[in-house]
CSV table of C-alpha atoms and ligand atoms in Angstrom, one decimal:
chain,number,residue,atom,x,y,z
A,1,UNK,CA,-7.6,1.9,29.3
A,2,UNK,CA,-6.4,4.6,31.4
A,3,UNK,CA,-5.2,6.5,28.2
A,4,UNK,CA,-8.3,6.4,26.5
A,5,UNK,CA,-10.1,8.1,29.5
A,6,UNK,CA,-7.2,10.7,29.5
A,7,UNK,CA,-8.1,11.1,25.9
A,8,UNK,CA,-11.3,12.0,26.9
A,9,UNK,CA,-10.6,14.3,29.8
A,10,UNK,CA,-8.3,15.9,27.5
A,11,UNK,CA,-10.9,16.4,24.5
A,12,UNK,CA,-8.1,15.4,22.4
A,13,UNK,CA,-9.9,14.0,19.5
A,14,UNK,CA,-8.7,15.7,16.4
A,15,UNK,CA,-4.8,15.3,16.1
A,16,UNK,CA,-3.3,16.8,19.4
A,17,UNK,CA,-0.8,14.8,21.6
A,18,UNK,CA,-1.9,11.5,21.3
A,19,UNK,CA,-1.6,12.0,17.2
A,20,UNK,CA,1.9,14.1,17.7
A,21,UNK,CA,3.1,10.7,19.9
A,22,UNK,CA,1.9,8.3,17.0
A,23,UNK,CA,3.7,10.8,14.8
A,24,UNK,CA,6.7,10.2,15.8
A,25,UNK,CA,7.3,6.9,16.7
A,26,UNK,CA,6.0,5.7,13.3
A,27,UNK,CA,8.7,8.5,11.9
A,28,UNK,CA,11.0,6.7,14.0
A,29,UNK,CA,10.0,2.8,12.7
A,30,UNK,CA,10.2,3.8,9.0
A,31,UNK,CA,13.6,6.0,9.1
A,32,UNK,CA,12.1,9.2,7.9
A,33,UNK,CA,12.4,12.6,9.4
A,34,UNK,CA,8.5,13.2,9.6
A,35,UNK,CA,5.5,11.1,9.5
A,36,UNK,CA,2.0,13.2,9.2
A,37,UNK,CA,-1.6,11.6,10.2
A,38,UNK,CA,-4.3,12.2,8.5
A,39,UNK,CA,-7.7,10.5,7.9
A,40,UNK,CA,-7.0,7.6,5.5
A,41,UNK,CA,-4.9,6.4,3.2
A,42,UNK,CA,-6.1,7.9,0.1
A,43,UNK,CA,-6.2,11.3,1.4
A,44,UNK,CA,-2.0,10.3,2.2
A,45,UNK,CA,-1.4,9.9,-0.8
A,46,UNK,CA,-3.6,13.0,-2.3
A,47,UNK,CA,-1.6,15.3,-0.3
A,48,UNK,CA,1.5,14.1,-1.1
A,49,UNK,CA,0.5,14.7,-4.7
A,50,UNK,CA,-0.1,18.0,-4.0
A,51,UNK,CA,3.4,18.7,-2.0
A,52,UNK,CA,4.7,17.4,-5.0
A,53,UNK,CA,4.0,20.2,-7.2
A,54,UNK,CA,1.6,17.5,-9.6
A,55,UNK,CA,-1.1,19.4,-11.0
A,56,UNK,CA,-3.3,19.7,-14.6
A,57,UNK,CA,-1.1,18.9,-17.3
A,58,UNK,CA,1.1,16.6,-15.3
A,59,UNK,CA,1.2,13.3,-16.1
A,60,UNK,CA,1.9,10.2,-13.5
A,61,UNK,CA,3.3,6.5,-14.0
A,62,UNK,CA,1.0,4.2,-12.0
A,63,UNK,CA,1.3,0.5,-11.6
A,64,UNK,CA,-1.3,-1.6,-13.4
A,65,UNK,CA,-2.1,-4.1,-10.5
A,66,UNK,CA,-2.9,-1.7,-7.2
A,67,UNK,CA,-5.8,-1.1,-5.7
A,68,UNK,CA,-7.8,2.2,-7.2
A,69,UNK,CA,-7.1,4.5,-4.4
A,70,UNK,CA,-3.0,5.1,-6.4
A,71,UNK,CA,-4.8,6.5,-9.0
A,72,UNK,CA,-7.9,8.5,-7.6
A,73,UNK,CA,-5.0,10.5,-5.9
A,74,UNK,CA,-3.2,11.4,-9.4
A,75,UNK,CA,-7.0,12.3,-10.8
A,76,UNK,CA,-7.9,14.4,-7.7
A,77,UNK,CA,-5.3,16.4,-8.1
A,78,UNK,CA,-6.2,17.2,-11.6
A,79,UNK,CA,-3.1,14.9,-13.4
A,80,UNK,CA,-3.5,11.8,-15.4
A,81,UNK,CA,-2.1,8.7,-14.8
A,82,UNK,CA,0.3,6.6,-17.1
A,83,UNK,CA,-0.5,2.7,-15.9
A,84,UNK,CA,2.3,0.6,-16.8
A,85,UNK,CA,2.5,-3.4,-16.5
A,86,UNK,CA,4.5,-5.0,-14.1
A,87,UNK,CA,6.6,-7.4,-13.1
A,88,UNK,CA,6.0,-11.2,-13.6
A,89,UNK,CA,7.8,-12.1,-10.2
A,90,UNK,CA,5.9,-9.5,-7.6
A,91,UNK,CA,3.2,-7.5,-9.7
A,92,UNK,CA,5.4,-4.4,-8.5
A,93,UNK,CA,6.2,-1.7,-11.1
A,94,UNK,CA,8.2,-2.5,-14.2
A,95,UNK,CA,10.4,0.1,-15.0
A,96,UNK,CA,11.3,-1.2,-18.0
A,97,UNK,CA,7.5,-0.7,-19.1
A,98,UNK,CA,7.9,2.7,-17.4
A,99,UNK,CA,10.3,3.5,-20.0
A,100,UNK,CA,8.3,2.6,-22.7
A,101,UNK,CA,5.2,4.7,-21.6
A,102,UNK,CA,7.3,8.3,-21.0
A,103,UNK,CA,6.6,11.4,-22.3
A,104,UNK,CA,7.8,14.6,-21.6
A,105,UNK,CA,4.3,15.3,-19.6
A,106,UNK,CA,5.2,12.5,-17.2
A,107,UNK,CA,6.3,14.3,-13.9
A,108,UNK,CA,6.0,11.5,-11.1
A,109,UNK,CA,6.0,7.9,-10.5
A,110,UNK,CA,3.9,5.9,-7.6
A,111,UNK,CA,5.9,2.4,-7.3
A,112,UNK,CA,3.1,0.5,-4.9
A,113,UNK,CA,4.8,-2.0,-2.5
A,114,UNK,CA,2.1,-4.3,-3.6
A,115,UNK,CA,1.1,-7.3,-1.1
A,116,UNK,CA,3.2,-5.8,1.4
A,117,UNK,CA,6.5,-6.7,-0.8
A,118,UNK,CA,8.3,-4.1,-1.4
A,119,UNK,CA,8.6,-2.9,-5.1
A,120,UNK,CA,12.2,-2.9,-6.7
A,121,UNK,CA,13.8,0.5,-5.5
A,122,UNK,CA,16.9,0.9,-6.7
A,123,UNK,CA,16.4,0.5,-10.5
A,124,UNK,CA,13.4,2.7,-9.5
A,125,UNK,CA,15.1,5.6,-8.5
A,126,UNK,CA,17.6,5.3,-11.2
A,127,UNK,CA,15.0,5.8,-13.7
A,128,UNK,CA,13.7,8.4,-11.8
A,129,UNK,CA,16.6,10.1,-11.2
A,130,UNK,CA,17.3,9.9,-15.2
A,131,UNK,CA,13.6,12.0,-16.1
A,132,UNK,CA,14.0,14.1,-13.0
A,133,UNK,CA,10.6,12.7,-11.9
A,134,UNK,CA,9.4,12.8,-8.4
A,135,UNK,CA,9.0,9.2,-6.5
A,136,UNK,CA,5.7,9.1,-4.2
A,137,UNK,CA,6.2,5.5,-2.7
A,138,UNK,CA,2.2,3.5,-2.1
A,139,UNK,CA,3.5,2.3,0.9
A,140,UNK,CA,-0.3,1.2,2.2
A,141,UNK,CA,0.1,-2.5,2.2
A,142,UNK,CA,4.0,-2.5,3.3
A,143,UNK,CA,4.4,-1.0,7.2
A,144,UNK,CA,8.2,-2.3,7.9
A,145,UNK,CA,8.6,-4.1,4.4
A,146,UNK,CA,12.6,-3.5,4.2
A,147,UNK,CA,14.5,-3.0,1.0
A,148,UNK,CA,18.4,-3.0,1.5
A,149,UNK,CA,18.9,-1.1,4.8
A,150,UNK,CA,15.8,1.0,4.2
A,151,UNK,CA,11.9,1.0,4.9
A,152,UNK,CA,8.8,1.4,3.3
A,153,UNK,CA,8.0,5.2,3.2
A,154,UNK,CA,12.0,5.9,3.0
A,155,UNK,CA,12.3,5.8,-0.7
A,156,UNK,CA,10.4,8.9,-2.1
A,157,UNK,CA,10.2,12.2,-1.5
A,158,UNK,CA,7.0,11.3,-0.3
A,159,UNK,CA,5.3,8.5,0.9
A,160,UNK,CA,1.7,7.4,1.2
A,161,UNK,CA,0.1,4.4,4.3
A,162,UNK,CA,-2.9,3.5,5.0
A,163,UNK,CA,-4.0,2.2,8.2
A,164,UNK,CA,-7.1,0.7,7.0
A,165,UNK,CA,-8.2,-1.8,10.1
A,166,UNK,CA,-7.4,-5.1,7.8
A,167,UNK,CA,-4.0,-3.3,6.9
A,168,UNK,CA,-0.9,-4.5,8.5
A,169,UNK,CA,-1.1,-2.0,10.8
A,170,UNK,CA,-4.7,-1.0,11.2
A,171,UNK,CA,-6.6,1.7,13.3
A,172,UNK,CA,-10.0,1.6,15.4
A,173,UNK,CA,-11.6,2.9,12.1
A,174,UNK,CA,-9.8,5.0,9.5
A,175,UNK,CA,-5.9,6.6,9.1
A,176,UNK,CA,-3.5,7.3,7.2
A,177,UNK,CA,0.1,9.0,7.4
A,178,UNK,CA,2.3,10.9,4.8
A,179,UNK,CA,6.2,10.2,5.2
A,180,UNK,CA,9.1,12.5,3.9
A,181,UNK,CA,12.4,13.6,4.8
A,182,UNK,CA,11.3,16.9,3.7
A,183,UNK,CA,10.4,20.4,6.8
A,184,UNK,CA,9.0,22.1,4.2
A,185,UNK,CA,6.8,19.6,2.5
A,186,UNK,CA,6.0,18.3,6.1
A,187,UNK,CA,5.0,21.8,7.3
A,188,UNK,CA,2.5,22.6,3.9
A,189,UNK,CA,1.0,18.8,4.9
A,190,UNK,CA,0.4,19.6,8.3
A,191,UNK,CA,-1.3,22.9,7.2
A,192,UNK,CA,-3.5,21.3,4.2
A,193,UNK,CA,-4.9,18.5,6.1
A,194,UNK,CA,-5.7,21.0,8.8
A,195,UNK,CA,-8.1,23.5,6.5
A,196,UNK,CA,-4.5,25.0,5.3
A,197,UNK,CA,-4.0,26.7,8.2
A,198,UNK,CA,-0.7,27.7,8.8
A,199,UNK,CA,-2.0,29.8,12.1
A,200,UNK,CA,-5.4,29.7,13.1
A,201,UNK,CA,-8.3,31.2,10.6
A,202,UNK,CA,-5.6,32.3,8.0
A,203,UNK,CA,-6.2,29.7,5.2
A,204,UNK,CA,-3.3,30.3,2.5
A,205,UNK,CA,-5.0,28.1,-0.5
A,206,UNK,CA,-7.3,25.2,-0.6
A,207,UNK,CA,-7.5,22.9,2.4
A,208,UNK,CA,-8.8,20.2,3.4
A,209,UNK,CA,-10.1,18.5,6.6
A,210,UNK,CA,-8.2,15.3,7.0
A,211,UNK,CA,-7.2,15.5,10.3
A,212,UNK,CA,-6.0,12.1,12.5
A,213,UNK,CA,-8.7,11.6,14.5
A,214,UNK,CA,-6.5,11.2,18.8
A,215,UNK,CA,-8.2,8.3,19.3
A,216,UNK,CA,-6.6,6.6,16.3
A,217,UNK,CA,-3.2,8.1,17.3
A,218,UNK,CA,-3.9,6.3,20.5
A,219,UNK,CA,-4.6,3.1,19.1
A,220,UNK,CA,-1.8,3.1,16.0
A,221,UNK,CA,0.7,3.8,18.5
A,222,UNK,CA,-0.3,0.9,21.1
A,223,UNK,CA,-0.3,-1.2,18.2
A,224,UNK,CA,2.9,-0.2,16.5
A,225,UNK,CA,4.9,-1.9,19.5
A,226,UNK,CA,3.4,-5.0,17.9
A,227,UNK,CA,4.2,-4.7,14.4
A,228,UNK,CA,7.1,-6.4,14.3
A,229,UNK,CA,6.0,-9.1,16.3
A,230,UNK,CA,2.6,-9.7,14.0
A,231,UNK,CA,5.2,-9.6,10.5
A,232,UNK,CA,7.1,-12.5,11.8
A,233,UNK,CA,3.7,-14.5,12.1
A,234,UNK,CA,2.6,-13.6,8.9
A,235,UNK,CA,6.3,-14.7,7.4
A,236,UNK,CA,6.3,-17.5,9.6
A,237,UNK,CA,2.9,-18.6,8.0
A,238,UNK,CA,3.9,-17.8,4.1
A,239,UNK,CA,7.1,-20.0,5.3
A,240,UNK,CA,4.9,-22.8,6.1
A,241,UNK,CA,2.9,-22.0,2.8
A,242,UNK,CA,6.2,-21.4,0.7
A,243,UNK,CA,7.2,-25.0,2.4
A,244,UNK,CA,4.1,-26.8,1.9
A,245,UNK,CA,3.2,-26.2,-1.6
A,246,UNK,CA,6.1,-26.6,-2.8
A,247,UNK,CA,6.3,-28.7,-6.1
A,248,UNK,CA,2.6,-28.4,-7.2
A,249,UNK,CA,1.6,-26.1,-10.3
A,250,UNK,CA,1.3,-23.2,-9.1
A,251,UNK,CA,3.6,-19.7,-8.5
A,252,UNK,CA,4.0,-18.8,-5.6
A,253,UNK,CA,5.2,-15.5,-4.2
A,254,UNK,CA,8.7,-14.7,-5.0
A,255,UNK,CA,9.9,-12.8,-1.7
A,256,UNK,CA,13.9,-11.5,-1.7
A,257,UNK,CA,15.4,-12.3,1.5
A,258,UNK,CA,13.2,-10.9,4.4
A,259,UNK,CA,11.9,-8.1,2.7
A,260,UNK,CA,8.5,-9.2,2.1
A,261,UNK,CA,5.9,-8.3,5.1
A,262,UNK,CA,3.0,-10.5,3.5
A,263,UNK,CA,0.0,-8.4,3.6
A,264,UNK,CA,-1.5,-10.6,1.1
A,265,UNK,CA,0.1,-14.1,-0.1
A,266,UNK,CA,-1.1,-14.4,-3.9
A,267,UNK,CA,-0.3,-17.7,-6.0
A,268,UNK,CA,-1.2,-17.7,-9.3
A,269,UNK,CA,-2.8,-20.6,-11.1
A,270,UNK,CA,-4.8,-20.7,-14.7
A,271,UNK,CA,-7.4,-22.8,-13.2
A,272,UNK,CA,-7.8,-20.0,-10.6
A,273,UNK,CA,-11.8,-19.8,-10.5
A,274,UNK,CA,-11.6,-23.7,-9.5
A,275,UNK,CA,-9.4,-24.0,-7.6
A,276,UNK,CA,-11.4,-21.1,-5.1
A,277,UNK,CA,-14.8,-22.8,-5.4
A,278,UNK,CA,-12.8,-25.8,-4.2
A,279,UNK,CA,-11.4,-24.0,-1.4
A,280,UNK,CA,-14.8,-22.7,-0.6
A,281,UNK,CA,-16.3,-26.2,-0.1
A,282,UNK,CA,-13.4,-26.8,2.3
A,283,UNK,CA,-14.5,-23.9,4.1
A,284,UNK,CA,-11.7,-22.1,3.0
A,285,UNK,CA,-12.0,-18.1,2.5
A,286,UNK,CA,-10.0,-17.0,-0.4
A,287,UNK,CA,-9.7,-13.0,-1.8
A,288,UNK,CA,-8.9,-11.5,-5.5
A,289,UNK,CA,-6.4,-8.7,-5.1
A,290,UNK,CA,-7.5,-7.4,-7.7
A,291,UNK,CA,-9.9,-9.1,-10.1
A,292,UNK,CA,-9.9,-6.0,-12.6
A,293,UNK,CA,-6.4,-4.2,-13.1
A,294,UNK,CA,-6.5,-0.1,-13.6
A,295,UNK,CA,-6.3,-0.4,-17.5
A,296,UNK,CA,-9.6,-2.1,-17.3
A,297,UNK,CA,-11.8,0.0,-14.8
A,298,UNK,CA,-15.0,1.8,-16.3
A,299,UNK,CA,-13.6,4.9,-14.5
A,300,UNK,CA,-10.7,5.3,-16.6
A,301,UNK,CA,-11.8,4.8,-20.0
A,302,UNK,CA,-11.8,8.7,-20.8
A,303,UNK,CA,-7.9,8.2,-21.0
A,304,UNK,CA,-6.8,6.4,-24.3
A,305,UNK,CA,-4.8,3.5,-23.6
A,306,UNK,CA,-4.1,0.1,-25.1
A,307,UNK,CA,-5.9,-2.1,-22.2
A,308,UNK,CA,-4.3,-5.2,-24.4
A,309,UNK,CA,-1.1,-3.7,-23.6
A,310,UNK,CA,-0.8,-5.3,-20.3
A,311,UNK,CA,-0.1,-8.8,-20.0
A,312,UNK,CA,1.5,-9.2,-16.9
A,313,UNK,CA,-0.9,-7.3,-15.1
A,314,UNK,CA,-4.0,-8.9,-16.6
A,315,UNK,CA,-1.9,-12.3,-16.0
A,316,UNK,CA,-2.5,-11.4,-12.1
A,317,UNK,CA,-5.7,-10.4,-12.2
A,318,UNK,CA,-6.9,-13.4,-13.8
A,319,UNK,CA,-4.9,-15.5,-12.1
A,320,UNK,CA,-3.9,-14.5,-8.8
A,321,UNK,CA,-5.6,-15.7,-5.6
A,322,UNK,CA,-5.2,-14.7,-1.8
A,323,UNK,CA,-4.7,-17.2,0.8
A,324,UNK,CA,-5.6,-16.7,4.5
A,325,UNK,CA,-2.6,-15.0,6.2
A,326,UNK,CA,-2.8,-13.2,9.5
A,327,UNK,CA,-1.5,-12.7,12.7
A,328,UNK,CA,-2.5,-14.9,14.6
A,329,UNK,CA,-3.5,-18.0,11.8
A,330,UNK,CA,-2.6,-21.5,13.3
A,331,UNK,CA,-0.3,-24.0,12.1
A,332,UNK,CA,-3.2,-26.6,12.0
A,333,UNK,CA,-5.1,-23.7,9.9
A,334,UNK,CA,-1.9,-23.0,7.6
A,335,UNK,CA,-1.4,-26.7,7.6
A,336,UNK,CA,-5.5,-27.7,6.8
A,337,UNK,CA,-5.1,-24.5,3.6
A,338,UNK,CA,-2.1,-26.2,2.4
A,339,UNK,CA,-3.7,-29.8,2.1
A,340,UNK,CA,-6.8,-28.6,0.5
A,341,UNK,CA,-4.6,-26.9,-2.2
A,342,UNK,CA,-3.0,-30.5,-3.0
A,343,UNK,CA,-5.7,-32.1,-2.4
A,344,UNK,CA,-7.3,-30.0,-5.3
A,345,UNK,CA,-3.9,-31.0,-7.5
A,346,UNK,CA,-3.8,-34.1,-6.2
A,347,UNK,CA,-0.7,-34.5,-5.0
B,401,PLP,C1,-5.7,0.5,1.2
B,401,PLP,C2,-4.9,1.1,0.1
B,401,PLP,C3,-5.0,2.4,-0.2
B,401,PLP,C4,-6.1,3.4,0.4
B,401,PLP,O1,-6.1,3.4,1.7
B,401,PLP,P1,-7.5,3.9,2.4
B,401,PLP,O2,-7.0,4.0,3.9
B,401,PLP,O3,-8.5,2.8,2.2
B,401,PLP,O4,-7.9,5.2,1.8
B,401,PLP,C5,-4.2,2.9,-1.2
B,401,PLP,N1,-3.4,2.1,-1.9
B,401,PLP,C6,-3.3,0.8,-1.6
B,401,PLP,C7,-2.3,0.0,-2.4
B,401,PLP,C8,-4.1,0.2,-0.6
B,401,PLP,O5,-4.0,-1.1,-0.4
C-alpha cells in the first residue's frame, strides 16, 4: 500500500491528513457539515455530551435495549440517565414512554439506531422539539441507515459512530467520529479530543486525548468507498432471510422501506435458548444483542428505577437472537441458516 508507507514517511499517526481526508468524506456520506475522529465510539458520544452543555444535575432519556457504551457517556459526564422502553417493532426509542418518564431535569435524549435500523426520527424530534431537549443520535450500529431523505448522524445536534472493526464500517483497531452541523461545537470537539488545545500548550478546560489514530483515517476512508456496496449484501441477505422464514413463529425484523442497514438481524422467539443450542449443533453461530437491558445492569442500580417497568425491552432481551449477516455471507450459507431454523419448527 503505497499510502500506508507515505503514512509512514510522513509520521502522520495521530490525526493529520490522512484523518482530515477521512473527515471529510464521511462528512460528505452522512449529509452533515463536519465529522470529527476520534479514538472510539464511546469517547464520540462523551464528547458530544459535553458540547451539549449536559453536565451534573442534567438528566438524559436513554433507550432501554443498547449496548452500555449510550449510557457510560451520560454517567461520564456527570448526568443521569432516564432508560425508557421501546418499541415492540425495532427496539428503537419509544417516545411515547419518553413522555411518561420526563421531568423538568431531563435535558437530552440519545435515540440509538439500534441494529443498524434507524430509530423513528420525526416523532423524535417533535417531542424534542416540545421539552426544548437536545437530540444526540447513537448512530454506532447505523453508517448510511437512511430515514426520509436524511442519514444516520443527520438528525441531532450531535451525533455519535463507532467504527469498532465488527461495525458496519470498521477500522484496523479502534475509531470513532462525532457528526454535527454545528462550527462551533465542531471547533470545542476538535480542541477536547486534542488535550483542549485550541493552539498549541494553551489548554482552556479539561481535555482529553482521543485523537484518530492516521492510520485509521487511512483505512476508514479506503473502506468507506465500500460501504455502500457491503449494505446491499447485508440487505440482500436479510431479504433472503425475510423471504425464507417467512410463515414460521417467529418475528422477524420489521425494516421501513430501505432504511434498515442490518448491522444485526434479530428474530425473536419465546423458545429463544432452544432454538440457539439447536443452531449450535448445526454449526450455526448465533449472538444476544443484548442478553441484559440497561434497567437491569449491576452498574446502574444506584439510580431508582422500576426495572419491571420495561416490558418491551426485557421482551427483546429475553427473546431476541442474532443471525449470521455479513458482507460477504453466501447464499448456500443464508440458505443452510434458514433451513436449520425450520428445521427446528418443523416446517
Ligand atoms: C459499539 C457501540 C458503541 C461504542 O463504540 P466503541 O467504539 O466500542 O466505543 C456505542 N453504542 C452502540 C449502540 C454501539 O453498538
Amino acid at each position: 500500500m503505497p499510502r500506508m508507507r507515505d503514512l509512514f514517511a510522513r509520521s502522520a499517526f495521530c490525526l493529520g491528513p490522512y484523518v482530515e481526508e477521512f473527515e471529510s468524506a464521511f462528512a460528505d456520506y452522512c449529509g452533515v457539515k463536519h465529522a470529527l475522529g476520534v479514538n472510539n465510539g464511546t469517547s464520540a458520544l462523551h464528547l458530544a455530551l459535553i458540547a451539549a452543555g449536559i453536565g451534573r444535575g442534567d438528566k438524559v432519556l436513554v433507550p432501554a435495549s443498547t449496548f452500555v457504551a449510550t449510557a457510560w457517556a451520560v454517567l461520564y459526564v456527570g448526568a443521569e440517565p432516564v432508560f425508557c422502553d421501546v418499541e415492540e417493532a425495532s427496539a428503537n426509542l419509544s417516545v411515547a414512554d419518553a413522555e411518561r418518564r420526563m421531568d423538568r431535569a431531563v435535558k437530552a435524549v440519545m435515540p440509538v439506531h439500534l441494529y443498524g435500523q434507524p430509530a423513528d426520527m420525526a416523532p423524535i424530534l417533535a417531542f424534542a422539539d416540545r421539552h426544548k431537549l437536545v437530540v444526540i443520535e447513537d448512530a454506532a450500529q447505523a453508517h448510511g441507515a437512511r430515514y426520509g431523505n436524511r442519514r444516520a448522524g443527520g438528525f441531532g445536534r450531535l451525533a455519535g459512530f463507532s467504527f469498532y472493526p465488527g461495525k458496519n464500517l470498521g477500522a484496523a483497531g479502534e475509531g470513532g467520529a462525532v457528526t454535527t452541523d454545528d462550527p462551533d461545537l465542531a471547533k470545542r470537539i476538535a480542541a477536547l479530543r486534542n488535550h483542549a488545545q485550541s493552539e498549541r500548550y494553551i489548554h482552556s478546560e479539561l481535555g482529553f486525548n482521543y485523537r484518530m489514530e492516521g492510520i485509521q483515517g487511512l483505512v476508514l476512508a479506503e473502506k468507506l468507498r465500500h460501504l455502500d456496496a457491503w449494505t446491499e449484501m447485508r440487505r440482500a441477505i436479510a431479504r433472503r432471510y425475510l423471504q425464507g422464514l417467512k410463515g414460521l413463529p417467529l418475528k422477524l425484523p420489521a425494516p421501513v422501506g430501505e432504511d434498515h442497514v442490518y448491522h444485526l438481524f434479530v428474530i425473536r422467539t419465546p423458545d429463544r435458548d432452544r432454538l440457539r443450542q439447536h443452531l449450535d449443533r448445526a454449526g450455526i453461530q448465533t449472538g444476544l444483542h443484548y442478553p441484559v437491558p440497561l434497567h437491569r445492569q449491576p452498574c446502574f442500580a444506584g439510580f431508582s428505577v422500576d426495572r419491571d417497568s420495561f416490558p418491551i425491552a426485557d421482551q427483546w432481551a429475553s427473546q431476541g437472537l442474532s443471525l449470521p449477516i455479513f458482507p460477504g455471507m453466501t447464499e448456500t450459507q443464508t440458505d443452510a441458516v434458514i433451513a436449520a431454523l425450520r428445521g427446528f419448527f418443523g416446517a
